[in-house]
XYZ file of C-alpha atoms in Angstrom:
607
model
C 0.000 0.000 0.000
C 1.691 3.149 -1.487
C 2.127 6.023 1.276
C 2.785 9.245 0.438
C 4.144 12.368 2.642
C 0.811 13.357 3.916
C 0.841 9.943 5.932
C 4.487 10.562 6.853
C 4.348 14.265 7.854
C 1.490 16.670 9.551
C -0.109 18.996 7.741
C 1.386 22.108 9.144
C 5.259 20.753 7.948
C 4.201 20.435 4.604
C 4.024 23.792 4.616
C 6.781 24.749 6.673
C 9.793 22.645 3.887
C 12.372 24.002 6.438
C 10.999 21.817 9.616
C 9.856 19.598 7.031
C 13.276 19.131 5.731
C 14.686 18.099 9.580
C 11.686 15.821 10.317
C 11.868 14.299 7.192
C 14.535 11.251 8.210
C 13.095 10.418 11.252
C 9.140 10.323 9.366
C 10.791 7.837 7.028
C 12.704 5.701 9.841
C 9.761 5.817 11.889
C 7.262 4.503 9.021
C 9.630 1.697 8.060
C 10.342 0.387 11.438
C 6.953 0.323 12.625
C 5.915 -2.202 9.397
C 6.142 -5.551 10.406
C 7.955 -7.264 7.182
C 9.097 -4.419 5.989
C 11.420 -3.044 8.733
C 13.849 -6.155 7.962
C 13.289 -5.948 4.233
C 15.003 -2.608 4.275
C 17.791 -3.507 6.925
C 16.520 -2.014 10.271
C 17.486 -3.478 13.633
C 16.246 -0.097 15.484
C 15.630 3.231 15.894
C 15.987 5.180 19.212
C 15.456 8.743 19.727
C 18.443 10.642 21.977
C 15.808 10.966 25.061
C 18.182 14.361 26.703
C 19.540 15.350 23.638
C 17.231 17.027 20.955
C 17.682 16.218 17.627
C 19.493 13.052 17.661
C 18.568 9.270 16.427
C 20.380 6.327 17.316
C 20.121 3.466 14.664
C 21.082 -0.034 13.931
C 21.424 -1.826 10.519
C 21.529 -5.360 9.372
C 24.707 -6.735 8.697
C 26.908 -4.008 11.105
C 27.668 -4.762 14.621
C 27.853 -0.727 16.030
C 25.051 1.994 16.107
C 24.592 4.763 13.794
C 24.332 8.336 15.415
C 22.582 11.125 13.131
C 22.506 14.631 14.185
C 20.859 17.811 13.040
C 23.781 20.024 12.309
C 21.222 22.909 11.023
C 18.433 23.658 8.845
C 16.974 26.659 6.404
C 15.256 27.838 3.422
C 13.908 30.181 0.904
C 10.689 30.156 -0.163
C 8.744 26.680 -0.772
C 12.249 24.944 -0.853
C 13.992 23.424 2.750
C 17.056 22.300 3.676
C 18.657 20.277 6.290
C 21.786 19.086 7.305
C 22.312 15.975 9.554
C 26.053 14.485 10.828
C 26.596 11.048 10.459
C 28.646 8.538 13.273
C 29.324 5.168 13.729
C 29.974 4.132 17.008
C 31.244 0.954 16.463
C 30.635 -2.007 19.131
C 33.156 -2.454 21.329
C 35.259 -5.966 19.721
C 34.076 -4.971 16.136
C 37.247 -5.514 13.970
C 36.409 -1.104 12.538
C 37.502 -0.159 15.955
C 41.029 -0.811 14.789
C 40.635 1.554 11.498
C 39.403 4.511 14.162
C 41.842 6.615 16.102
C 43.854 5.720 19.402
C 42.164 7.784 21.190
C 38.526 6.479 19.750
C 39.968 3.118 20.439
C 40.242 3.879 24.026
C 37.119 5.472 24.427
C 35.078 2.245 23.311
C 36.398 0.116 25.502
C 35.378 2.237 28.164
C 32.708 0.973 30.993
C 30.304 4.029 30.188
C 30.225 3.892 26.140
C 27.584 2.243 25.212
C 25.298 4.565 27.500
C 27.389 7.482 26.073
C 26.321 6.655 22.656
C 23.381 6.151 23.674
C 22.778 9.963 24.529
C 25.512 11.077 21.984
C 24.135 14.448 21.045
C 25.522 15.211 24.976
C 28.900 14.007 24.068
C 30.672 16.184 21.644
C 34.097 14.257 22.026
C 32.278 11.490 20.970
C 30.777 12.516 18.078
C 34.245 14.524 17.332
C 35.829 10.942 17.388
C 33.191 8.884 15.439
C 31.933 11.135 12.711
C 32.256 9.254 9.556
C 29.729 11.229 6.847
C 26.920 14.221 6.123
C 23.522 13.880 5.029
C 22.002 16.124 3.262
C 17.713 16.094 3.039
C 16.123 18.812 0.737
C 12.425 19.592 0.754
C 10.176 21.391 -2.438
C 6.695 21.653 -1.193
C 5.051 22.433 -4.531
C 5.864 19.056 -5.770
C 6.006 17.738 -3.352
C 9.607 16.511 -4.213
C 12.456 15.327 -1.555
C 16.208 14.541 -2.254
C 18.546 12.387 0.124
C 22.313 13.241 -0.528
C 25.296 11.452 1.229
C 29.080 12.676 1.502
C 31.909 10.990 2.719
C 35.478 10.414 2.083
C 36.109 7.296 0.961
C 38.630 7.178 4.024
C 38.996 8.936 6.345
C 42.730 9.700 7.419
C 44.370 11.338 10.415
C 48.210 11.360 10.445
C 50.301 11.430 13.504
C 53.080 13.823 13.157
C 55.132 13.250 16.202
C 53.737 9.239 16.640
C 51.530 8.467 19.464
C 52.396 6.673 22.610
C 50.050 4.888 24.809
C 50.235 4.199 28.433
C 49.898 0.384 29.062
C 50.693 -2.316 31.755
C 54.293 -3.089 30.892
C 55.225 0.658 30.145
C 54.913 3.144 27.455
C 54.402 1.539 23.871
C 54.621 3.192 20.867
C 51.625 2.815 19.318
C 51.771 5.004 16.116
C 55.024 5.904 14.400
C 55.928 9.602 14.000
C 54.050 10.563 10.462
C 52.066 7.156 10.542
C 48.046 7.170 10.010
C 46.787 7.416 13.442
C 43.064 6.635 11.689
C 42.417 5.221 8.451
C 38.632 4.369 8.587
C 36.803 3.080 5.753
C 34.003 6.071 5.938
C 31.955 5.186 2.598
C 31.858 1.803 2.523
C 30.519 2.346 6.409
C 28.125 5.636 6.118
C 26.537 3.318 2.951
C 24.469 1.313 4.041
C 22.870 3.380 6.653
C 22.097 5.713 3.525
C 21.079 3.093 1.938
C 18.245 2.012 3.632
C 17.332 5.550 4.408
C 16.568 5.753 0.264
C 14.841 2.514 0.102
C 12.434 3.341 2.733
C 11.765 6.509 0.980
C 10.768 4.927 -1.792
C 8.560 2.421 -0.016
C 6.827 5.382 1.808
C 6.405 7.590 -1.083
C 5.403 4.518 -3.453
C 8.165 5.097 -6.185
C 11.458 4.817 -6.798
C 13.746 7.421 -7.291
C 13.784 10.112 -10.568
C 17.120 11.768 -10.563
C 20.605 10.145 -9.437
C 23.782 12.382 -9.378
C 27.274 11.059 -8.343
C 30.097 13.154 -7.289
C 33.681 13.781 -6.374
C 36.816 15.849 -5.694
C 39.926 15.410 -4.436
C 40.209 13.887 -0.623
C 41.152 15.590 2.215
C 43.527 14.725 5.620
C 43.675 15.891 8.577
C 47.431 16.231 10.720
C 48.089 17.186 13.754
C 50.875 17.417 15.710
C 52.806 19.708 18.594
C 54.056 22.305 16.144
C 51.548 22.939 13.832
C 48.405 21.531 15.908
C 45.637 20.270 13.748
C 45.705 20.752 9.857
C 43.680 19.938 6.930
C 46.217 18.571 3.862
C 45.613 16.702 0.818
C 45.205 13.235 0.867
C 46.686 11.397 -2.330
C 44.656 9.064 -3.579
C 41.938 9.437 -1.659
C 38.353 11.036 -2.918
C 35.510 12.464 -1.260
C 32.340 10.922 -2.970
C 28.604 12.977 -2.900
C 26.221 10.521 -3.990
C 22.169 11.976 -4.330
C 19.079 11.124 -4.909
C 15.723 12.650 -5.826
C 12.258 11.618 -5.872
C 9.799 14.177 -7.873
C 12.581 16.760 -8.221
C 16.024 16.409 -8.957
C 19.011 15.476 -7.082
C 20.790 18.477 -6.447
C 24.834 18.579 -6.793
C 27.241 20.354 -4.910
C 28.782 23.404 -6.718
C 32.811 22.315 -4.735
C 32.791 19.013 -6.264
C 35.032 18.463 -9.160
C 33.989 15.413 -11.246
C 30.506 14.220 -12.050
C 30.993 10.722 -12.287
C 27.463 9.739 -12.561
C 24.062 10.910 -13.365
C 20.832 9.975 -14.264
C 17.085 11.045 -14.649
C 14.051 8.716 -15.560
C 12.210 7.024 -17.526
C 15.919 6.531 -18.938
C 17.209 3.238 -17.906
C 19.606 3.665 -14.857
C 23.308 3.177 -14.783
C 24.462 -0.186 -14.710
C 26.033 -0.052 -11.491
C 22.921 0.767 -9.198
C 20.796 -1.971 -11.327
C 20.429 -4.010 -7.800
C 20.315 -1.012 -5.654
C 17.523 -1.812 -3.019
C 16.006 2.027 -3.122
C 15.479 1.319 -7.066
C 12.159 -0.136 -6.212
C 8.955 0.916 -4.644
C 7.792 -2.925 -4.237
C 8.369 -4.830 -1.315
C 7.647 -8.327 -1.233
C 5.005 -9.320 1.567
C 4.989 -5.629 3.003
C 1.364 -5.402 2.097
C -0.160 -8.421 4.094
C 2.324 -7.075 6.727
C 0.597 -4.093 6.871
C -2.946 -5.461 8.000
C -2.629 -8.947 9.435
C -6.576 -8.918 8.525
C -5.362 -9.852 4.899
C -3.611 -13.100 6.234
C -6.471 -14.010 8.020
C -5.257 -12.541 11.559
C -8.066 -11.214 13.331
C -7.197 -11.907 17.388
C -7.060 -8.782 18.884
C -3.088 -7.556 20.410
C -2.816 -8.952 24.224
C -2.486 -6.370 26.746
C -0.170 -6.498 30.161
C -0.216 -3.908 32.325
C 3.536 -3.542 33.444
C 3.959 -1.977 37.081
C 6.183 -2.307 40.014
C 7.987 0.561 42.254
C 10.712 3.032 41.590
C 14.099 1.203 40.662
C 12.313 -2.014 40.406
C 13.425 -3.728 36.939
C 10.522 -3.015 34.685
C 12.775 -1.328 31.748
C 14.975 -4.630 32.163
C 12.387 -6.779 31.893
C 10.422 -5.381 29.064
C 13.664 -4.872 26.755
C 14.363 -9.057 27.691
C 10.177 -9.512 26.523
C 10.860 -7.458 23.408
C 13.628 -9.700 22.071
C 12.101 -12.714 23.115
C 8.827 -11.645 21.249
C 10.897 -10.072 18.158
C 12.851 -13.667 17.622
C 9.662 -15.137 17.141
C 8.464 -11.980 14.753
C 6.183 -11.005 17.252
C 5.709 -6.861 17.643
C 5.221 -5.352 20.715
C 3.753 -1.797 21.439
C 4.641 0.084 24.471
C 2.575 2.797 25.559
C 4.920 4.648 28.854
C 4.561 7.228 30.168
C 6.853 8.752 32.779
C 7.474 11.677 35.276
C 8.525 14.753 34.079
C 8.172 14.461 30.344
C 6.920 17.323 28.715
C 4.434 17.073 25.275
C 2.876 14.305 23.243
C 6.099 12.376 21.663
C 5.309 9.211 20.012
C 9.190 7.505 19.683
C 10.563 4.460 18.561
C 13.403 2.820 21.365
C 13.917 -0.580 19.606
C 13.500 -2.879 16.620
C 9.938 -3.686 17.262
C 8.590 -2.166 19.831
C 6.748 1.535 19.785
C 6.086 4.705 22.887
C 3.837 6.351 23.063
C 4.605 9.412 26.041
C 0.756 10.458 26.813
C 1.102 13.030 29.132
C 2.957 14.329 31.722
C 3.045 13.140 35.248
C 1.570 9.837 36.588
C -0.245 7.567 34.890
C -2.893 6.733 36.859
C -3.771 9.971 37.299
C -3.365 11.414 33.542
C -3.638 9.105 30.996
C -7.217 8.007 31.577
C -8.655 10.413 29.239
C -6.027 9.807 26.186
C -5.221 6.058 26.577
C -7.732 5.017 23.782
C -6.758 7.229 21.853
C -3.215 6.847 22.043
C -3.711 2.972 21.471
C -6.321 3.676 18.627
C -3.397 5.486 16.417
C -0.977 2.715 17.290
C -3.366 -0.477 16.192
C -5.063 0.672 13.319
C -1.660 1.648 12.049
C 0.994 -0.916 13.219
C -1.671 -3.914 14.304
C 0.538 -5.288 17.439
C 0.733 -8.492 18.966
C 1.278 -7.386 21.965
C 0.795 -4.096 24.202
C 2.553 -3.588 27.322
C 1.453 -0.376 28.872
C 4.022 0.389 31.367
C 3.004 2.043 34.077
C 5.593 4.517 36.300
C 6.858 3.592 39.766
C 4.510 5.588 41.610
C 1.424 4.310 39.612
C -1.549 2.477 41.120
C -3.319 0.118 39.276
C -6.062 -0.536 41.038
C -6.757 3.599 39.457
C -7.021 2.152 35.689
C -8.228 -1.067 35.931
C -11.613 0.347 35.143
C -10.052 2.546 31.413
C -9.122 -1.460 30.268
C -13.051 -1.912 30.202
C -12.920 0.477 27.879
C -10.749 -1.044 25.405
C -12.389 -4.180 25.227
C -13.401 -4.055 21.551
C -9.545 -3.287 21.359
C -7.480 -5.630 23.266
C -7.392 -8.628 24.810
C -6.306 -8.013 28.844
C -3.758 -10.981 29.757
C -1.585 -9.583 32.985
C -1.094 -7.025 35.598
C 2.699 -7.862 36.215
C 4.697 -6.305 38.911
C 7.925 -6.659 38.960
C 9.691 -5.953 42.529
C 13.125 -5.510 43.642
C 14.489 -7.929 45.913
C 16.769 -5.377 47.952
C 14.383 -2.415 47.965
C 10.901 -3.999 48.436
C 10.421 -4.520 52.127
C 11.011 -0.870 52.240
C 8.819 -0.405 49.923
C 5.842 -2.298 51.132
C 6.689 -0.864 54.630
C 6.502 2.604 53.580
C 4.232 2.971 50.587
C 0.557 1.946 50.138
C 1.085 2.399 46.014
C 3.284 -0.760 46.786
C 1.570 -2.374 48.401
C -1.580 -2.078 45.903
C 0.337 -3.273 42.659
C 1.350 -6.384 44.471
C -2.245 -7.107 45.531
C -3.641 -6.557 42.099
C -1.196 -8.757 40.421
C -1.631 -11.843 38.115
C 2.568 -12.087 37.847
C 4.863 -11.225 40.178
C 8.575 -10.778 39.389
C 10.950 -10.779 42.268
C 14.033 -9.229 40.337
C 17.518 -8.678 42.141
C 17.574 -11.292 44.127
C 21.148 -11.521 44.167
C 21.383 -8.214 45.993
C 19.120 -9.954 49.128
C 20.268 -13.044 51.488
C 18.442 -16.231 51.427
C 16.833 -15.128 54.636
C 15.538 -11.753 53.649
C 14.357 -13.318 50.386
C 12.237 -16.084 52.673
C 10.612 -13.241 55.011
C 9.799 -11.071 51.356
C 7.918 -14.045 49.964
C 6.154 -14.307 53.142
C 5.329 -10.553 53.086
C 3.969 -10.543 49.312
C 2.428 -13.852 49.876
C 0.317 -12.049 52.967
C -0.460 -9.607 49.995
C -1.469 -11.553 47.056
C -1.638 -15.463 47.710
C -3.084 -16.556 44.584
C -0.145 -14.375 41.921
C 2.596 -16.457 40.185
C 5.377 -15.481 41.797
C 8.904 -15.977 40.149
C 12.543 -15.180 40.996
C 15.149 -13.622 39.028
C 18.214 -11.360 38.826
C 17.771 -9.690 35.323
C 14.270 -9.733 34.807
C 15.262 -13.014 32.370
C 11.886 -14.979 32.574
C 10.740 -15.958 29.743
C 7.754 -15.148 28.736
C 6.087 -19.132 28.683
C 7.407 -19.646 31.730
C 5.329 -16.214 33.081
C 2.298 -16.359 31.047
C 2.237 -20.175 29.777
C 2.220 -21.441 26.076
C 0.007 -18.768 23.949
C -0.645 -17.013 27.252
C -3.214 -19.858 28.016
C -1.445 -20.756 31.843
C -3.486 -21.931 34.041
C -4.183 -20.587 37.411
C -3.126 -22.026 40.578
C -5.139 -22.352 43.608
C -4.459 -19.926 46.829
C -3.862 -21.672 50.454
C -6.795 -23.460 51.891
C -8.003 -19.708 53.335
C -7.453 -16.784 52.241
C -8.115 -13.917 55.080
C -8.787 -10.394 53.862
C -5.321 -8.937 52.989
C -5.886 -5.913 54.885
C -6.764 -2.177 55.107
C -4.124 -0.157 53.467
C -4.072 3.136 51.867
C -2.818 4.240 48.227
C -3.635 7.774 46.335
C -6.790 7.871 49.066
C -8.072 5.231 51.391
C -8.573 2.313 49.263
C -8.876 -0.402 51.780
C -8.193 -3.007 49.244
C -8.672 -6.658 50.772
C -9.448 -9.905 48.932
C -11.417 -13.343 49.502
C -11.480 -16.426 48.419
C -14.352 -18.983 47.337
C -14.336 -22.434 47.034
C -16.209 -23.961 44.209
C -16.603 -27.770 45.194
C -18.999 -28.616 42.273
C -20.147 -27.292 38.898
C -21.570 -24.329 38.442
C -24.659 -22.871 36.695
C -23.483 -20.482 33.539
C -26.373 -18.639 33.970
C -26.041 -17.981 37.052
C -22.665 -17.406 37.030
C -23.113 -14.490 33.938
C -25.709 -12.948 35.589
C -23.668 -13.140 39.533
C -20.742 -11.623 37.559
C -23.033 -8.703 35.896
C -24.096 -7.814 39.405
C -20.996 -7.105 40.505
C -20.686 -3.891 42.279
C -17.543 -0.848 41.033
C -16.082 -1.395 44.123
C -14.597 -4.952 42.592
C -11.047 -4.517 41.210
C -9.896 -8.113 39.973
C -11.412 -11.350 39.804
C -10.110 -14.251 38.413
C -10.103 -18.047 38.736
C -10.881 -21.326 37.567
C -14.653 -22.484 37.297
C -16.239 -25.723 35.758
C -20.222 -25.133 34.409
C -22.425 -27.679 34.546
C -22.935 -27.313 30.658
C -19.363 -28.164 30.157
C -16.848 -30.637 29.981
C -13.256 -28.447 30.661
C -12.672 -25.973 33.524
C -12.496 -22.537 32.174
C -10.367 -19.710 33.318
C -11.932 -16.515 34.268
C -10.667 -13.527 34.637
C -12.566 -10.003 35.394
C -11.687 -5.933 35.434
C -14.567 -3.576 35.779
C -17.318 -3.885 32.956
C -15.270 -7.046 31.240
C -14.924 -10.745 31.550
C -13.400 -13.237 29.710
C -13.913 -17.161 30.485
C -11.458 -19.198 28.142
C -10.987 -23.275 28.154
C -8.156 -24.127 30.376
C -5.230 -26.306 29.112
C -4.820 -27.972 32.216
C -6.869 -29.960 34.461
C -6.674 -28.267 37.517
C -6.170 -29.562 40.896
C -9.447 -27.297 42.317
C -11.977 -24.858 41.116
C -12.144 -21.221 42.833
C -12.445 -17.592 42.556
C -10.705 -14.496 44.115
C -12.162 -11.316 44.406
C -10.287 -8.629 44.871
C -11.429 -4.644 45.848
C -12.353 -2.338 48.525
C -14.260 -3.920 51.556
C -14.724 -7.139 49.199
C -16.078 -9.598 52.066
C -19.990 -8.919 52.042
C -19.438 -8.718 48.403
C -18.098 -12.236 47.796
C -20.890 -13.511 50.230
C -23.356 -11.906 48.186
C -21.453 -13.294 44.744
C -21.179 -16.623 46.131
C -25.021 -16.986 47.239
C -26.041 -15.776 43.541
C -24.032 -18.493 41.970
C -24.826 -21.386 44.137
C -21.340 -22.128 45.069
């Protein structure tokens, strides 16, 4: 399905080509990423926007082992014609063999403890990007046509020469490490900035629905840099050595660059193109499978994305977690959406932090309290366009569940609820539960509970935790770990089908504790000895009053011959055949003064 830039870029930047020009990359990642099928047709491993630092994507491409940094350097215009200007790095990864063509000084700074969280936020780091700048990429805008052009310009190495040698510092003395007038950098800039550029152009012409119009290739003569004591840092000639512009335009045409010398290529449609680009992947619009990829309806998909609600306290291991449920999900081609939303942020900023997963930052503040109003509509935008398998909406530390249970009601004709999962840390939680009722609540309301860090805890304070949560929630799975590495069978069972497991014999109220206000959340237990009437049961569940939270359990009908597994939010229930045979039929209720309710629920069901 052909897109064009209206679906890329709001209104108002089409008619602003300057913004338009500086958005324009980051429209085009965004799109291609988001496409299930398409996002490793075209090379992608990831996108991440610079969270501190404004202007700045992060980006990883098949086949290369580092990131890709690019930077807005500036932008302008004149007219209905927009420019922008982006610097391209490659941080490579830390034992990649192109750490060897980079400087000493680079070299060092990879293998540093803090580099991979430096390049992470790189547009803070101007050493860094001094170090691993490799390439410039140019975007143009002409809003009449609308018509863009992507240019890319890079020596074809990039040289540094050590005038007076350089010596390095190492366990068995000073070394020598570069000769006096030796290369202290000869990095292969090109054949590295290419294929980042490269699937930056094919993904344009997936989005826009055509291939390029206009190719123009460039040189001139290559330049070095020196430096050294005497004459600190130069620019020289480098023999040999060119610096290559290489454009491309799609309904206008590729612009050159009035400095280069030699125009070693060019070409404008419907001529055939030059040989040498015949297998280029940008030459084609088409994309094999990309449009059943776009609406799994096509294939015949039509179960609606799974949602877990992802909470647990400050510090607690929920980012860890969800980045090791990402993976697992993306090596089986699954897509996960994250909607997050966290303290402090200022806006509405949808971003894209990994190779298949999407956030969406709501509002500002706490979730609980502020995205009520604007989660449907925030999820609405993400499944009609990317269609999900999952959602994880992950909740901030000082979030309380029990406050938007009620919104997933809501989104019933959306999503399919699976989890409230709270992940706890093993060092920090009895604290925690001591001292804070919000703690205390997403522990009760759990289906999963992840006790993470437990190597920072002794056996003994681990034993006296479990006691404590088990006091708060009997009934929750409740799994140990160090890195959050559970996987997600183990969690939620085999098509997230697992069945529940009975609480202890009783189950006393779990207490009167408060949260944003006085919630005196408590729980109760019923046995279910024999079937139970369906009728009954429906009409016993419609009756229930707002002031139930959760309920869940495991119920055989009389009409039946397989326990089902129920589980209930405010103004939703689901009852689903259970894959196990389990060892006793129940049901937990869970919400604020719940005992005379579960009386009343257990005398209109006959249990």
């Amino acid at each position: 399905m052909p897109l064009t830039l209206n679906t890329l870029l709001p209104p108002a930047l089409l008619d602003n080509p300057t913004q338009a020009a500086a958005e324009l990359p980051r429209a085009l990642m965004t799109r291609a990423n988001f496409i299930p099928g398409v996002r490793h047709r075209l090379g992608w491993r990831g996108v991440r926007d610079c969270a501190k630092g404004r202007g700045g994507l992060t980006v990883r491409i098949t086949g290369m082992p580092g990131v890709y940094g690019l930077h807005l350097l500036n932008s302008g215009g004149a007219g209905r014609t927009g420019q922008a200007t982006f610097a391209i790095s490659y941080f490579p990864a830390p034992l990649e063999k192109r750490v060897e063509a980079f400087s000493i000084q680079a070299g060092i700074a990879a293998q540093d403890e803090d580099y991979l969280e430096r390049v992470r936020e790189f547009t803070l780091h101007e050493d860094l990007r001094a170090l691993f700048g490799i390439a410039v990429l140019e975007v143009h805008f002409h809003a009449d046509g609308p018509g863009i052009s992507l240019a890319l310009t890079a020596p074809e190495r990039d040289r540094v020469v050590a005038l007076d040698g350089v010596t390095v510092d190492t366990p068995v003395g000073m070394v020598e490490a570069v000769l006096p007038g030796s290369l202290d950098q000869d990095f292969p800039a090109l054949e590295t900035a290419t294929p980042l550029f490269e699937a930056l152009a094919a993904s344009a012409s997936y989005c826009l629905g055509y291939p390029p119009e206009s190719l123009i290739k460039e040189s001139r003569q290559g330049r070095q840099r020196a430096y050294g004591e005497t004459i600190g840092l130069r620019s020289e000639s480098a023999p040999g050595i060119r610096d290559v512009r290489f454009g491309l335009g799609w309904g206008m045409d590729a612009p050159s660059l009035p400095d280069m010398e030699t125009t070693d290529a060019s070409w404008s449609a419907p001529a055939p193109p030059p040989e040498e680009f015949k297998d280029a992947p940008w030459l084609s619009a088409d994309i094999r499978g990309a449009s059943n990829s776009l609406d799994k309806r096509t294939m015949g998909i039509t179960d609606k994305p799974r949602l877990i609600v992802l909470t647990g306290f400050l510090g607690s291991g929920k980012t860890t977690f969800l980045a090791r449920f990402i993976e697992e999900q993306a090596a089986k081609n699954g897509f996960v959406a994250v909607v997050q939303n966290e303290i402090g942020q200022k806006g509405l900023d949808g971003k894209l932090l990994g190779q298949s997963y999407a956030v969406t930052e709501v509002d500002e503040g706490c979730v609980c309290c502020t995205l009520a109003g604007s989660l449907r509509s925030a999820l609405s935008g993400i499944l009609s366009e990317f269609q999900p398998d999952f959602v994880v909406l992950e909740t901030t530390g000082l979030a309380n569940p029990a406050n938007m249970l009620s919104e997933i009601a809501d989104l019933d004709d959306m999503l399919e609820f699976a989890s409230v999962t709270t992940v706890l840390d093993a060092a920090c939680a009895p604290r925690a539960l001591a001292d804070h009722g919000v703690a205390r609540n997403q522990v009760r309301l759990a289906d999963v509970l992840l006790l993470n860090k437990t190597d920072l805890a002794t056996d003994d304070d681990l034993a006296a935790l479990e006691t404590r949560i088990r006091e708060l929630n009997p009934t929750a799975d409740l799994h140990c770990t160090t890195h959050g590495d559970v996987p997600s069978t183990v969690l939620y069972g085999v098509n997230f089908r697992k069945a529940l497991k009975r609480p202890g014999p009783i189950l006393a109220p779990m207490g009167h504790h408060a949260t944003h206000g006085d919630d005196g959340i408590q729980s109760a237990l019923i046995e279910l000895s024999g079937p139970i009437d369906r009728r009954a049961f429906q009409a016993g569940v419609s009756s229930l009053p707002h002031q139930v939270l959760r309920a869940k359990g495991v119920v055989r009908f009389a009409d039946g011959d397989t326990p089902e597994i129920f589980q209930y939010v405010p103004g939703h229930h689901s009852l689903t055949p259970s894959r196990e045979e389990p060892e006793s039929c129940f049901l937990v209720i869970i919400g604020q003064e719940i005992t005379p309710v579960a009386e009343n629920f257990r005398a209109a069901i006959g249990a």
